XYZ file of C-alpha atoms in Angstrom:
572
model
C 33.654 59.250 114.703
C 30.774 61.201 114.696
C 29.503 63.254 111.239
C 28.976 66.594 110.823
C 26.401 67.530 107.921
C 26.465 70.794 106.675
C 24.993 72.690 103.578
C 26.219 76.344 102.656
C 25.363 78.373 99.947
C 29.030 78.814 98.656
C 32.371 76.057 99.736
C 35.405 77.485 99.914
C 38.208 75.270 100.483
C 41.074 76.907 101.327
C 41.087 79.927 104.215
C 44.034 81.296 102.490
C 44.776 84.414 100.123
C 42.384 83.777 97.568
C 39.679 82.016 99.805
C 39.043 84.949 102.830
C 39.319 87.864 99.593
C 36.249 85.543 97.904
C 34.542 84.731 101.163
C 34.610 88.486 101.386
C 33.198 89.412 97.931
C 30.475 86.690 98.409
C 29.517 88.422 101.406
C 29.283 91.644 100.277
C 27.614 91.146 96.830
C 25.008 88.373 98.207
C 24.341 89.140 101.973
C 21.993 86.489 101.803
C 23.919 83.862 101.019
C 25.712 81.220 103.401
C 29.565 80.839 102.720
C 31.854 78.459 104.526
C 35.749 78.188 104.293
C 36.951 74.806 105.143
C 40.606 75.487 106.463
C 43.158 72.197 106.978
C 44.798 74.884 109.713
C 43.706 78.279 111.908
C 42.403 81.097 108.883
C 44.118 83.208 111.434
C 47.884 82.389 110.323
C 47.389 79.690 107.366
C 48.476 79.366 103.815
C 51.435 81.162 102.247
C 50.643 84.517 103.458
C 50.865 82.968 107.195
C 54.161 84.355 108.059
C 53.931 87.902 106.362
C 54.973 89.709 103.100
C 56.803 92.801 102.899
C 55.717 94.126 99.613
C 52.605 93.054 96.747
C 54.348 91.615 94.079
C 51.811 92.262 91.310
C 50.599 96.127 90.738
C 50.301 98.580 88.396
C 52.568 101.626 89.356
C 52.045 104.526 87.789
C 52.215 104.284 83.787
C 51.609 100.551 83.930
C 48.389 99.101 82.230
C 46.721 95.646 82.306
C 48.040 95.538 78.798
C 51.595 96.361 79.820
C 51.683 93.979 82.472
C 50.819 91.208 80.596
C 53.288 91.649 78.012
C 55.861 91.715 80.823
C 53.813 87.989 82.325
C 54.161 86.659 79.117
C 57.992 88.041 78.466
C 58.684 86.596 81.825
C 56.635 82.846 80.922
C 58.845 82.798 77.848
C 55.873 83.472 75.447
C 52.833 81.325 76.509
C 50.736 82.327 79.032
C 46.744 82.383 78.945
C 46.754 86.740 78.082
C 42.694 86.785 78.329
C 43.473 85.413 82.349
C 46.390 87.736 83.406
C 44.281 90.630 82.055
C 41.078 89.834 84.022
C 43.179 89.584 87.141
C 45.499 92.525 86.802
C 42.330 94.550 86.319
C 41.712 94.175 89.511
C 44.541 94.917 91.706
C 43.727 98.116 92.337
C 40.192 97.224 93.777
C 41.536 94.251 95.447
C 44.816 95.871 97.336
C 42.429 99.230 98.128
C 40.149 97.101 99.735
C 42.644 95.252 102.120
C 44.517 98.491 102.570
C 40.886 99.994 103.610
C 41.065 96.465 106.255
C 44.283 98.028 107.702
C 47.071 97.088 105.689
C 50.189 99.906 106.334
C 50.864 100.260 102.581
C 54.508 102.622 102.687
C 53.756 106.065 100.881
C 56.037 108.646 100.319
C 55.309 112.507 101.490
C 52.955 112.644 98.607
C 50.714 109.915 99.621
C 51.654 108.038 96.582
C 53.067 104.146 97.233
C 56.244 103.459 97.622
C 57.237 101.398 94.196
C 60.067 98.411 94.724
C 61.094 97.545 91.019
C 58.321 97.547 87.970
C 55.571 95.864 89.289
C 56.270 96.056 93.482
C 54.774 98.257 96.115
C 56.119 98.176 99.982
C 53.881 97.221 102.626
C 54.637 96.321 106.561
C 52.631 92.763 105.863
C 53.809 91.038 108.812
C 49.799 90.619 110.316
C 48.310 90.453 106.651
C 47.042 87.084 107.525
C 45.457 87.935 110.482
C 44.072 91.020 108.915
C 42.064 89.099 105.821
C 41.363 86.725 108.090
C 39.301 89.146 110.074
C 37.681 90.625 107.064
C 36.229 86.982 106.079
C 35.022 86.329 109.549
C 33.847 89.927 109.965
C 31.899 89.698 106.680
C 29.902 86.592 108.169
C 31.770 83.240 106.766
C 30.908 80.374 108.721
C 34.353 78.475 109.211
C 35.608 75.646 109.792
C 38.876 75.722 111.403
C 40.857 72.747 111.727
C 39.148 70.498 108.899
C 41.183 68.983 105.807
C 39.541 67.987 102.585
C 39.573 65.037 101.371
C 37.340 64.814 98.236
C 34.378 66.585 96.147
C 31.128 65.566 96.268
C 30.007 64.472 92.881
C 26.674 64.419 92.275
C 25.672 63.348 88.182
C 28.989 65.097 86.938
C 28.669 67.931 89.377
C 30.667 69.067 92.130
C 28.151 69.192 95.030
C 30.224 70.296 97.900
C 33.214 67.949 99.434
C 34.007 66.057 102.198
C 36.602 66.273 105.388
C 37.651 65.193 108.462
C 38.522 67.333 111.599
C 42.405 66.699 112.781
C 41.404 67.800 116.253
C 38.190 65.709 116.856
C 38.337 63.204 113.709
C 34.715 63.984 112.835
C 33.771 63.468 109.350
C 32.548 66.419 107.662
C 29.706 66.588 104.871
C 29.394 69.646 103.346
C 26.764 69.623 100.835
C 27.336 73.461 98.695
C 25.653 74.930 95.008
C 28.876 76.064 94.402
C 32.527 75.438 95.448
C 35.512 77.537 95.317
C 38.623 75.276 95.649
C 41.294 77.721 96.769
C 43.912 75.365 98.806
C 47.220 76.714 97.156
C 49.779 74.441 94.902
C 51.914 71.358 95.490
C 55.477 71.274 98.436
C 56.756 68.067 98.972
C 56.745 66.725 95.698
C 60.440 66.378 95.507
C 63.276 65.530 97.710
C 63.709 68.904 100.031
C 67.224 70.665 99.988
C 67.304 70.945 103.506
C 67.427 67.410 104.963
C 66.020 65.758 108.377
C 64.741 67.895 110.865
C 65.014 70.999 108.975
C 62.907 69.085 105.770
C 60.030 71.388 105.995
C 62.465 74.048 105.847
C 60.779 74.938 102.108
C 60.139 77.892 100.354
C 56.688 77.264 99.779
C 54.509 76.489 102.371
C 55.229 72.647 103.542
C 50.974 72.418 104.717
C 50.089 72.890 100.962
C 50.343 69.693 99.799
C 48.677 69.540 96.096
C 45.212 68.542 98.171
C 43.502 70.825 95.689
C 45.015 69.337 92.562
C 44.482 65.652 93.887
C 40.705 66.352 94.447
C 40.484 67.936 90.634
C 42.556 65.280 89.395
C 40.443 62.330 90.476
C 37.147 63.888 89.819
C 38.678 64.234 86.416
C 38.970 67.701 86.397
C 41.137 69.193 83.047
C 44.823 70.390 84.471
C 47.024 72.651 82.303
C 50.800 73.123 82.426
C 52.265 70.747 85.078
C 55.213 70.294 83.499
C 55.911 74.461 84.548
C 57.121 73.801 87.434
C 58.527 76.545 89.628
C 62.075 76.252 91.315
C 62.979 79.295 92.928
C 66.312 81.103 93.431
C 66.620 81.452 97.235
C 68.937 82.488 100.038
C 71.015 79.655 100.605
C 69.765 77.391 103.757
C 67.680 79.696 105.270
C 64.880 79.453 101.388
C 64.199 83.358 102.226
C 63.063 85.173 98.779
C 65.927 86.982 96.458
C 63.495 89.320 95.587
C 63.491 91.119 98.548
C 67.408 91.631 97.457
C 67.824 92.126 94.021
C 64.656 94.510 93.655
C 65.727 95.968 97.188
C 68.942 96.949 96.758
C 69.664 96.254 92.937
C 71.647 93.262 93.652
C 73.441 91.400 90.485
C 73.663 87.797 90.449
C 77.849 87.145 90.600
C 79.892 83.600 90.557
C 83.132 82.341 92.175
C 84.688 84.429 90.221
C 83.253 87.436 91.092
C 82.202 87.714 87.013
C 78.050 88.935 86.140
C 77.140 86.098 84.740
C 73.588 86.786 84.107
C 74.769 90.481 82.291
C 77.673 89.216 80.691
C 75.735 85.182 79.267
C 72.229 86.337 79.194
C 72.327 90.085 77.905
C 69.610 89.265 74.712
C 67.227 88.517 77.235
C 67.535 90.846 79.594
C 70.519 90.049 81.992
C 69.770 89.903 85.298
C 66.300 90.999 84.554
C 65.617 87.658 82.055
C 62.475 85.507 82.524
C 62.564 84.292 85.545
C 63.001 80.726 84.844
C 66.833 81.578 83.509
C 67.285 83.313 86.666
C 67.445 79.843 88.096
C 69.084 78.500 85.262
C 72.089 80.641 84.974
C 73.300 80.036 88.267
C 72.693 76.204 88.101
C 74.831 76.635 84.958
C 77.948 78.259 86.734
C 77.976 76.217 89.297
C 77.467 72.598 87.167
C 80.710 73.987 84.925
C 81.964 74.882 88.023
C 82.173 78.374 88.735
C 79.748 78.002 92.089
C 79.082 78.665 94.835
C 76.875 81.774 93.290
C 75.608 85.075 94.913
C 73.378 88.458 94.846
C 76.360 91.128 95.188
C 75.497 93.570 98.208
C 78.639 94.608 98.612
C 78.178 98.320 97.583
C 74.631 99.104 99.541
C 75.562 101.314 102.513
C 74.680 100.727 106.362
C 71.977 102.231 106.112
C 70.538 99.611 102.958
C 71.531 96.911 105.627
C 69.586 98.080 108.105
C 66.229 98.717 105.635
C 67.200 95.216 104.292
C 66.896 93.360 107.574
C 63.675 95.332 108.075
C 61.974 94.228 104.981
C 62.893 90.600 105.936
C 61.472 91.574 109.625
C 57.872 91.680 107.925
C 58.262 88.438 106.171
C 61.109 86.147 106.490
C 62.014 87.135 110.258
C 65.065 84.245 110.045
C 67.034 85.479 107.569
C 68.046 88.093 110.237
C 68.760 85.970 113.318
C 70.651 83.570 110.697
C 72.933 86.824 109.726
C 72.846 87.647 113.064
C 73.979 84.261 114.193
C 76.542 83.682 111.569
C 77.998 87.289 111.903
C 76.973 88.226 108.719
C 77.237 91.738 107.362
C 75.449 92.080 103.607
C 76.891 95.073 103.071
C 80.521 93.462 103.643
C 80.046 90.269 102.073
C 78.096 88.831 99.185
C 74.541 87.043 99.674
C 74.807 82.907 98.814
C 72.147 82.015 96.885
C 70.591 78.927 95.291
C 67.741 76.986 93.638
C 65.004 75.430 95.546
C 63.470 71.790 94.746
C 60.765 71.967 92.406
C 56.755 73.281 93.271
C 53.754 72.896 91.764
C 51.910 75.993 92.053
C 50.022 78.378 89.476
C 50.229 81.078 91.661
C 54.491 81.619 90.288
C 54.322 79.518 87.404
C 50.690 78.186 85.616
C 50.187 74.939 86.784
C 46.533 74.074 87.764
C 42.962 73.747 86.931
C 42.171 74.855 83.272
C 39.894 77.598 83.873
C 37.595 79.927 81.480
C 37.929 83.871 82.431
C 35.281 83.656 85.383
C 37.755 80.900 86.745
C 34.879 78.064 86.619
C 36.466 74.893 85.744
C 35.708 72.048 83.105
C 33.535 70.574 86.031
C 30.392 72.193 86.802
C 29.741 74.219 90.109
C 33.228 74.173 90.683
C 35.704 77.215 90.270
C 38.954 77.743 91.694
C 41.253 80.432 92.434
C 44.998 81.146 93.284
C 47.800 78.943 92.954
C 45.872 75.867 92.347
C 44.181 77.620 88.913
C 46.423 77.134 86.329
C 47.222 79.289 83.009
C 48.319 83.006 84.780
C 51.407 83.437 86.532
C 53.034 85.755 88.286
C 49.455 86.703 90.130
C 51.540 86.512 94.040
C 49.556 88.016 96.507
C 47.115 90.754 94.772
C 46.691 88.288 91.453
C 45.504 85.198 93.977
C 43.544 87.811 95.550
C 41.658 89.031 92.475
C 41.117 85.518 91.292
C 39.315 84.825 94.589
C 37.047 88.074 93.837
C 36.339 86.629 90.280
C 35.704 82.956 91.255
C 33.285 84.734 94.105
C 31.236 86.821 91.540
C 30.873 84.218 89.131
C 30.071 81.349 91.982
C 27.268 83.697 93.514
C 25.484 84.751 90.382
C 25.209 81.129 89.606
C 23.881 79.510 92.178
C 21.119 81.596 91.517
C 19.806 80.144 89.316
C 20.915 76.155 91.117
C 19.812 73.781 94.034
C 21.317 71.668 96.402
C 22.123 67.899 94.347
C 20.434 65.023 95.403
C 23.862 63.128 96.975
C 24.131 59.114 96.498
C 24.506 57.876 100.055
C 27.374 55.692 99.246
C 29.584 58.699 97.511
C 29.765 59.573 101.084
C 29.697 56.141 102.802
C 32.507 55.252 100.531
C 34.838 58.353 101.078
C 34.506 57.957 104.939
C 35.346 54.376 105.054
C 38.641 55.589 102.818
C 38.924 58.407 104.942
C 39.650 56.267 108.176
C 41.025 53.138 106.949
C 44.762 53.623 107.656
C 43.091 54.693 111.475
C 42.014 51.450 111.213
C 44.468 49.502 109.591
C 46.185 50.647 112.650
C 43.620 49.952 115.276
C 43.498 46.101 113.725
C 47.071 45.829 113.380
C 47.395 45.014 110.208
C 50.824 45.231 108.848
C 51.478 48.353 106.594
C 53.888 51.235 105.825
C 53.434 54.837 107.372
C 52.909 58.318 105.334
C 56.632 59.336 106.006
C 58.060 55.851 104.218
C 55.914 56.986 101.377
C 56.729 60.455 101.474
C 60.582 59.298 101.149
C 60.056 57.035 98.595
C 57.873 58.868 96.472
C 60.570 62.343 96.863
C 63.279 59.635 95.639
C 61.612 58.886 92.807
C 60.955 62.373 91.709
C 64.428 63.996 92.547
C 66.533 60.777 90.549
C 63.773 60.453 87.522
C 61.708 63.494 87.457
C 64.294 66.237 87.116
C 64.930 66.893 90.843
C 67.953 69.233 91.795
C 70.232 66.282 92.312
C 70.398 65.985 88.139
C 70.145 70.212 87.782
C 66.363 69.669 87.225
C 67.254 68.216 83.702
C 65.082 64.916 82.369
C 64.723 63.270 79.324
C 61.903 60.176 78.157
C 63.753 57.532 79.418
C 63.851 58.530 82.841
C 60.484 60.088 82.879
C 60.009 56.491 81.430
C 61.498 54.789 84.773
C 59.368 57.957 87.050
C 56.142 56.586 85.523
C 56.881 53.222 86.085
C 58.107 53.294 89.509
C 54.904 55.738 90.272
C 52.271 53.499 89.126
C 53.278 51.245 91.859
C 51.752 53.409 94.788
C 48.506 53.524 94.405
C 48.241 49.797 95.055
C 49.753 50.250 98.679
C 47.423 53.208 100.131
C 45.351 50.576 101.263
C 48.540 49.762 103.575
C 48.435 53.279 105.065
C 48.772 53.485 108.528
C 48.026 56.073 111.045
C 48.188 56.470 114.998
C 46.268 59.251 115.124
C 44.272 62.210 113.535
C 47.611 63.945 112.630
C 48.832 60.797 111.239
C 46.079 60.431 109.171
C 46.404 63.751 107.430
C 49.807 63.109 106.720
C 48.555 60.036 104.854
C 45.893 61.897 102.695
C 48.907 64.233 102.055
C 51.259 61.738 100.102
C 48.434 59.664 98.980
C 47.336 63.340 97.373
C 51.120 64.127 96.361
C 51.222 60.687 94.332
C 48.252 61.620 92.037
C 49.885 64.974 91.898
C 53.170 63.084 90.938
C 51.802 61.118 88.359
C 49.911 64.321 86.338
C 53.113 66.051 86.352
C 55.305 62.932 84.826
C 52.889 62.683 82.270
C 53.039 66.642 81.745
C 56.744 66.926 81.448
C 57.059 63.469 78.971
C 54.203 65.204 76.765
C 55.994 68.488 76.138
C 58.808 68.308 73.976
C 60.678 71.180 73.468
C 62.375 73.105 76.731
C 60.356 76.172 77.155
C 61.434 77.123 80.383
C 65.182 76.363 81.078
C 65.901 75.870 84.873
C 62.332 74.675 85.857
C 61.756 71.947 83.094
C 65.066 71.296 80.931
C 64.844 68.642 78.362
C 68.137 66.966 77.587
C 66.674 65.533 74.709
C 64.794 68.500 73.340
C 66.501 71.116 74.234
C 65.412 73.871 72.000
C 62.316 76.137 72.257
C 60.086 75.335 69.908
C 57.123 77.611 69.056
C 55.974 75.811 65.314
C 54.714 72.557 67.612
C 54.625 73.772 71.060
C 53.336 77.102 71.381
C 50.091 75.725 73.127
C 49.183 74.842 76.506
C 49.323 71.062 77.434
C 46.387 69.321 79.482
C 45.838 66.451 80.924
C 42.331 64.959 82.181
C 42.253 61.569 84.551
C 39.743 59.199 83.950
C 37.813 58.746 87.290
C 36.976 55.290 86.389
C 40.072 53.829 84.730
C 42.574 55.986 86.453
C 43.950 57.050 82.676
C 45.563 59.872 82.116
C 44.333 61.663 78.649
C 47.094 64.016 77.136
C 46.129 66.711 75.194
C 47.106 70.410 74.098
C 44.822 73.496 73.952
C 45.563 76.474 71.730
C 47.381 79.830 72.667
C 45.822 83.005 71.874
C 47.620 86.252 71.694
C 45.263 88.769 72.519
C 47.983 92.078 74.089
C 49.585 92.422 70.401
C 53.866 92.865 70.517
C 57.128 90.820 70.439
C 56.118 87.766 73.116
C 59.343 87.585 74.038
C 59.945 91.084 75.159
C 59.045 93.194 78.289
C 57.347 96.328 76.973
């Protein structure tokens, strides 16, 4: 294998949302400097933004303030969300999502010129090339990337993230890449659980099945602080096909219904909102009705008209193009028949929920000359596509103005020596025939530990200590057989740095959800033997920091601060 040594200016790992908007920024505040973006796939269709959108989730429509939306991110995160982080960001959507509309973006606007608004906080947009298009603005603005080239580990140089290290899937070089700074921007955690779609439709997920919790693994080991695992995010989808409700029950004004045909969510869940509640008992209610068996559960279309229909299969045209041929297939009219629905297996990603790197307001981490951006920073939800975006410009600023004032670290040659020779070894254990498991064994065992201990869908995402207990336990166990990995090629071999990364990703989260013990968010983390909010001992963030050395896990909390002043648990 041959090695590839390169030294940038600015690392960003991740070509995503977050990554191309801060390669961007970078760019155009320091013209000077050099910025790479090391991508696992092609920048050109990559991350979650790879197959399309057809709206931006997060803006402020007319009337709407940075102060107002945060009430309504902190309504919606059932009171505890980090307020001085989903201000910064919501600041900037309007910079962020003029500037990509300015990269040609067709943002809908009616006859006034004004956007077209879908619900509270939505604008339309024909997104189906948005990938492409940011993609083109990072490479147009002078990035160097590197296509093709998965991330294995940071560089740590005396405490200091100094860049990180790769390999290429389509040549197996290793890659060096010595930085100042580094931007990790590589998107949350799929594949955690056991997926509700089985065999060859497994990667059949809502979130995208190449983000793999690589980003959280990398913090985790260098013993980066992580905040609010246990929020995990388990979305209410389309049944079979995953495709987003939102696109639904914002589009048409679609009511969740049961069996029965009764409104659950208006009828059970009226104090907080009905079918507009926090979005973790959007999940919930339905897993209710159908556990005391009122299921299967829908969204109601049956009063849009034809022409709804048609606009509905449109919207889904720019993102989600197979929830169309599956209606076409199955003969399915929405405006005739009720939409199934159901809940997804669980995510870890900040980008929805808060998991992630515990950040200060420029988004630099607890480790120095390393910030990160996106779903993998934790503490603000609900930042979608314009939030992860204006993250990325924040991390970009901050990252640029300080490696001003820093060097390149001098780099001990067996950090790298070291992380190569663990880079290759299940290519090896292979090439010597040593006798070992493969990354999909793993996978499976790993996802069966999760869904029957950890609160997967099979027990209504419900846990209590002991089984956490029995996850923990069983977890601990892994580590000891990476060295065990095999792999017959380079694709191989990133599928074994992806479970080896989703067991260190596995074992923050256990400790997360035994830590916390109250159930904050019913539906993404219900405990059977806590079940009760409680804000006098739990209105605080929990983190968790892993020992580099001893492989510990520290538990700790962090305080909340309510900065937007108002009832926390309403909207407005």
């Amino acid at each position: 294998m041959e090695k590839n040594v390169i030294e940038t200016d600015v690392l960003i790992i991740g070509g995503g949302t977050s990554g191309c908007l801060a390669a961007v920024e970078l760019k155009e505040l320091y013209p000077n400097l050099s910025v790479t973006i090391m991508e696992k796939a092609h920048v050109d269709r990559s991350g979650c933004l790879a197959g399309g959108m057809n709206a931006i989730n997060a803006y402020l429509n007319p009337g709407e303030t940075p102060e107002s939306f945060t009430k309504y991110v902190r309504f919606d995160s059932c009171g505890l969300v980090r307020e001085d982080l989903v201000l910064s960001m919501s600041e900037l959507f309007e910079y962020c999502v003029k500037k990509v509309e300015k990269w040609g973006l067709p943002i809908l606007c009616d006859e006034k010129g004004n956007y077209v608004p879908r619900g509270r906080w939505n604008i339309k947009i024909n997104g189906e090339s948005l990938k492409p298009i940011i993609a083109k603005a990072a490479k147009n603005a002078g990035a160097k990337i590197l296509n093709w080239v998965t991330a294995t580990n940071f560089i740590m140089a005396d405490g200091k993230v100094a860049g990180a290290m790769g390999f290429s899937i389509k040549n197996g070089n290793f890659f060096i890449v010595k930085a100042k700074a580094t931007i990790i921007a590589t998107g949350g955690a799929a594949g955690i659980y056991k997926p509700n779609n089985a065999h060859d439709a497994q990667h059949k997920t809502w979130y995208s099945p190449y983000n793999t919790g690589a980003g959280y693994a990398m913090g985790i080991r260098a013993g980066a602080e992580m905040t609010s695992f246990e929020m995990r995010y388990i979305g209410l989808r389309v049944k079979d096909t995953i495709a987003p409700t939102g696109t639904i029950a914002l589009g048409v004004g679609a009511p969740q219904i049961n069996s029965k045909g009764e409104k659950f969510m208006a009828a059970k869940y009226a104090h907080i909102g009905g079918d507009g509640a926090p979005t973790p008992y959007r999940s919930h209610g339905p897993l209710q009705e159908i556990k005391e068996g009122r299921g299967p559960v829908y969204l109601d279309t049956r009063h849009i008209t034809a022409q709804q229909a048609r606009d509905l299969k449109s919207a889904f045209l720019d993102m989600y193009p197979s929830m169309v041929l599956y209606w076409a297939a199955n003969e399915i009219d929405p405006s005739k028949e009720p939409v199934e629905v159901q809940t997804t297996e669980p995510y870890v990603v900040g980008g929805h929920t808060q998991s992630g790197y515990w950040v200060d307001v420029n988004r630099k981490t607890s480790i120095e000359g390393l910030y990160a951006a996106g779903d993998v920073s934790g503490g603000a939800p609900y930042k979608f596509v314009s939030g992860c975006w204006a993250e990325g410009v924040i991390a970009a600023r901050a990252a640029g103005e300080y490696v001003q004032k820093t060097g390149f670290a001098q780099i001990p040659e067996n950090v790298l020596k070291d992380e190569q020779e663990r880079v290759f070894s299940p290519l090896m254990n292979q090439t010597h025939k040593i006798d070992g498991i493969n990354n999909y064994d793993m996978e499976v065992r790993i996802q069966k530990i999760m869904e029957e201990y950890a609160g997967g869908a099979a027990t209504f995402y419900e846990v209590n200590d002991e089984r956490l207990q029995v996850a923990r336990r069983r977890l601990s166990t892994l580590p000891d057989q990476f060295k065990y990995l095999m792999a017959e090629d380079l694709h191989d071999l990133m599928k074994a740095h992806e479970v080896i990364d989703r067991v260190y990703v596995a074992q923050v989260l256990v400790e997360h959800m035994m830590y916390r013990k109250e159930t904050r968010w019913p539906g993404y983390c219900t405990r059977t033997d806590y079940t009760e909010l409680d804000d006098t001992n739990w209105l605080k963030f929990v983190n968790s920091r892993r020992d580099p050395e001893t492989g510990n896990i520290e538990m700790f909390t962090r305080p909340y601060e309510q900065i937007v002043p108002g009832d926390r648990y309403k909207p407005r």
